[in-house]
Structures are given as structure tokens and as C-alpha cells.
Amino acid sequence: MNRRAFAHRMSIAAVGALTLSVLGGSGFAAALDDPYGDEEVAVSVDIAEVEGPGALSMTVDGTTAALAETPGTPTTRLFSGSLPTVTVTDTRAPEDIPEGAFWYVLGSITDFSGDAAQPDIISADSFGWAPVLTEGDPGSVSAGDEVEPGEGFVDPEILSVAYGSAEIAPEGSWSANAGLTLKTGADVAPGKYTAQLTLSLFE
């Protein structure tokens, strides 16, 4: 079985922002009010069809996921959020796909660790997710099974899978995301914790 991997790392942490500023004044604009003539230039481009065998690829619509607290119990605390949408695109022709090949997306996560003020470590098996297919033919691609906190993520878990790459519609794309859940004890030390969630595409 031909096996290729593409990995995308994301932090469960705060989202940063980039602000662009444009500075200008009114004097130059006023000078353009009375032009001495106008000429137009047509700009064109010829974009040729992409030639080649195509490729299997994965994109993730974001690099962060923030978890917020939801109602728990007297002995547990729960935190939930959403995974950015993960899209697998296959532009290969069926004849270019090895016989018997199939692709799948796996997720794995590290333990959650705090800064110096939060010495606690929250183990990876306290994390869970509920994958769902959001785009594409559900008959050809399936979402992975729900993983409850405490029942998985010691080993990588399936986000989405296509059984038979050559049999599903060629030159297609399929998207999935997942609800994320973290469960801790009620006595967990307060503070900010982060973990690295790695999404990998294999065939």
C-alpha cells in the first residue's frame, strides 16, 4: 500500500490577529481631481489547464482551537470547542491511484501543560472529539467514530476515511470537522493549558 503523509500542527491556545494600517492625506487626492487626460490599459492573463498526475492533499482552515468551559458535575469540569474544518482534495485520475489504496486522516494530541504557575499536566486521554463530515459524498467518505474523554487519544484516532481512493469520484474534495471536549477533575489548578493536536493525511 502506497503511504504518503501530510501533517498540519495546531495549538489549542489563544488566537492572534494581524492589523494592517494605511496612512494617507487629503492633499494628494485633491491634486488628482482635474486630470489632463485618461488612457486605459487592458490587462489579461491566459491560465492554462494544469497538466500532470494530480495530487492528494490536505488543508486545515485555521491553526488554533479554543476550548471554553461548559456545565460539568460536582467532581468534573468540562471544556468544549470546535476543530477547524479539515479538507482533503484529490485531483488524481483513477488510473494514477495505486490499486487498493485508500486515504485517511488521523489526529493525535499531546498532554496539556500549563505555565510555571500551573504545574498540573492534563493527560491526552482526557481529550475527546466527535467527527462529522461537512462536505462531500457521505457514501464514499466517512467520519471517524466519536471518542469520549477518557476513552481514547492514547493512540491516533480517525477523523475521516475513504475506503478505495480509486473508486470514489475523482478530482473531488471532502471536508470534516469535530466537536472537541476536555474533561478534568474539579480540583484542577486554574490557568492556561496548551496542547499540540497533529492532523495527518495518509494513503
XYZ file of C-alpha atoms in Angstrom, residues 3-203:
201
model
C 1.694 5.552 2.071
C 2.168 9.286 1.998
C 1.732 11.661 4.884
C 0.988 15.322 5.180
C 0.978 16.807 8.701
C -0.546 20.015 9.966
C 0.064 21.226 13.532
C -2.314 23.380 15.503
C -2.230 24.784 19.044
C -5.196 24.819 21.372
C -4.450 28.350 22.568
C -5.370 31.996 22.046
C -5.893 33.322 18.519
C -3.618 36.123 17.349
C -4.566 38.887 14.928
C -2.707 40.973 12.353
C -3.856 44.543 11.712
C -2.814 46.442 8.572
C -2.975 50.224 8.559
C -2.949 52.563 5.566
C -1.935 56.181 6.142
C -2.908 58.905 3.734
C -3.722 62.610 3.425
C -6.157 64.766 1.517
C -3.651 66.920 -0.404
C -2.599 64.286 -2.962
C -6.214 63.231 -3.585
C -7.145 66.850 -4.302
C -4.348 67.065 -6.867
C -5.930 64.207 -8.815
C -9.316 65.930 -9.202
C -8.511 67.501 -12.588
C -6.548 65.086 -14.831
C -5.158 66.302 -18.173
C -6.183 63.085 -19.904
C -7.010 59.440 -19.327
C -5.763 56.303 -21.049
C -6.772 52.740 -20.272
C -4.617 49.617 -20.453
C -6.264 46.209 -20.723
C -4.550 43.636 -18.534
C -5.088 39.972 -19.412
C -3.690 36.578 -18.470
C -4.042 33.137 -20.025
C -4.183 30.405 -17.386
C -3.521 27.001 -18.861
C -5.068 23.840 -17.510
C -2.814 22.127 -15.011
C -1.126 19.124 -16.554
C 0.208 16.216 -14.602
C -0.894 13.305 -12.472
C -2.672 15.427 -9.860
C -2.147 15.111 -6.118
C -3.721 14.119 -2.834
C -3.538 16.955 -0.312
C -4.964 18.251 2.953
C -5.706 21.764 4.205
C -6.874 22.962 7.631
C -8.960 26.128 7.924
C -7.103 27.577 10.887
C -4.266 26.857 13.283
C -5.938 27.303 16.669
C -8.907 25.975 18.614
C -10.001 27.492 21.913
C -11.902 25.446 24.490
C -14.421 27.110 26.822
C -15.991 25.700 29.950
C -19.427 24.075 29.759
C -21.577 22.659 32.595
C -19.922 19.735 34.341
C -20.582 17.869 37.583
C -19.505 18.377 41.199
C -16.491 16.148 40.522
C -15.587 17.035 36.913
C -15.095 20.116 34.758
C -15.843 20.087 31.020
C -14.438 22.311 28.257
C -15.568 22.271 24.633
C -14.756 23.824 21.260
C -14.614 23.092 17.531
C -11.894 21.777 15.266
C -11.178 23.972 12.208
C -12.509 22.384 9.033
C -10.152 19.807 7.517
C -10.411 19.322 3.743
C -8.892 16.509 1.706
C -8.622 17.160 -2.034
C -7.782 14.538 -4.660
C -7.022 15.792 -8.180
C -5.650 12.484 -9.455
C -7.182 10.421 -12.243
C -8.317 6.941 -11.154
C -5.613 5.304 -13.258
C -2.950 7.234 -11.328
C -4.064 5.837 -7.963
C -2.436 2.575 -6.819
C -4.772 -0.402 -6.709
C -6.221 -0.963 -3.264
C -5.113 2.432 -1.960
C -7.272 4.396 0.471
C -6.713 7.613 2.376
C -7.454 8.548 5.965
C -6.880 11.492 8.301
C -5.589 10.783 11.810
C -5.498 13.076 14.804
C -3.122 12.794 17.750
C -2.654 15.123 20.693
C -0.044 15.751 23.367
C -0.717 16.178 27.058
C -1.994 19.602 28.111
C 0.617 21.518 30.078
C 0.408 24.812 31.944
C 2.949 27.521 32.534
C 5.091 27.856 35.662
C 2.065 28.925 37.710
C 0.096 25.803 36.686
C 2.277 22.771 37.389
C -0.536 20.306 36.593
C -0.417 18.232 33.412
C -3.725 17.117 31.882
C -3.218 13.816 30.102
C -4.087 13.407 26.430
C -6.669 10.736 27.222
C -8.744 13.441 28.959
C -9.428 14.835 25.464
C -12.132 13.638 23.069
C -13.799 14.578 19.792
C -16.906 13.899 17.694
C -16.007 13.971 13.963
C -18.619 14.897 11.350
C -18.414 15.036 7.547
C -19.423 18.522 6.385
C -18.836 18.376 2.634
C -18.604 15.597 0.067
C -20.401 12.352 -0.707
C -21.061 10.518 2.579
C -21.298 7.266 0.652
C -17.630 7.401 -0.313
C -16.035 9.081 2.702
C -16.890 8.513 6.352
C -16.236 10.437 9.536
C -14.382 8.674 12.314
C -16.013 7.406 15.482
C -16.712 9.681 18.411
C -14.051 9.443 21.114
C -15.207 10.258 24.631
C -12.722 11.876 27.032
C -11.013 9.115 28.974
C -11.587 6.511 26.244
C -9.023 7.370 23.585
C -6.215 9.530 22.232
C -3.523 7.379 23.732
C -3.096 6.368 20.078
C -4.076 8.437 16.983
C -7.786 8.500 16.162
C -9.532 8.684 12.758
C -11.112 11.986 11.702
C -12.187 10.849 8.217
C -11.506 7.924 5.904
C -12.134 6.942 2.268
C -12.135 3.224 1.548
C -10.915 2.814 -2.020
C -9.314 6.014 -3.356
C -9.692 4.948 -6.990
C -13.361 4.025 -6.596
C -14.635 7.355 -5.231
C -15.343 10.296 -7.519
C -12.041 11.604 -8.968
C -10.995 15.232 -8.587
C -13.144 15.731 -5.525
C -12.827 17.274 -2.094
C -14.228 16.208 1.254
C -14.371 18.242 4.450
C -14.774 17.259 8.077
C -14.598 18.899 11.451
C -15.212 17.792 15.004
C -16.562 18.934 18.312
C -13.752 18.930 20.881
C -14.103 18.079 24.575
C -11.722 18.110 27.525
C -12.649 16.652 30.926
C -10.690 17.322 34.095
C -11.116 16.823 37.786
C -12.862 19.569 39.747
C -9.609 20.265 41.609
C -7.519 21.068 38.511
C -5.255 24.077 39.067
C -6.595 27.217 37.346
C -4.692 28.769 34.469
C -3.955 28.414 30.783
C -3.071 24.983 29.384
C -1.965 24.165 25.855
C -1.532 21.016 23.764
C -0.452 20.237 20.215
C -3.037 18.498 18.038
C -1.481 16.965 14.919
C -3.618 16.092 11.899
C -2.008 13.760 9.361
C -3.175 12.540 5.955
C -2.082 9.043 4.959
C -2.685 6.780 1.980
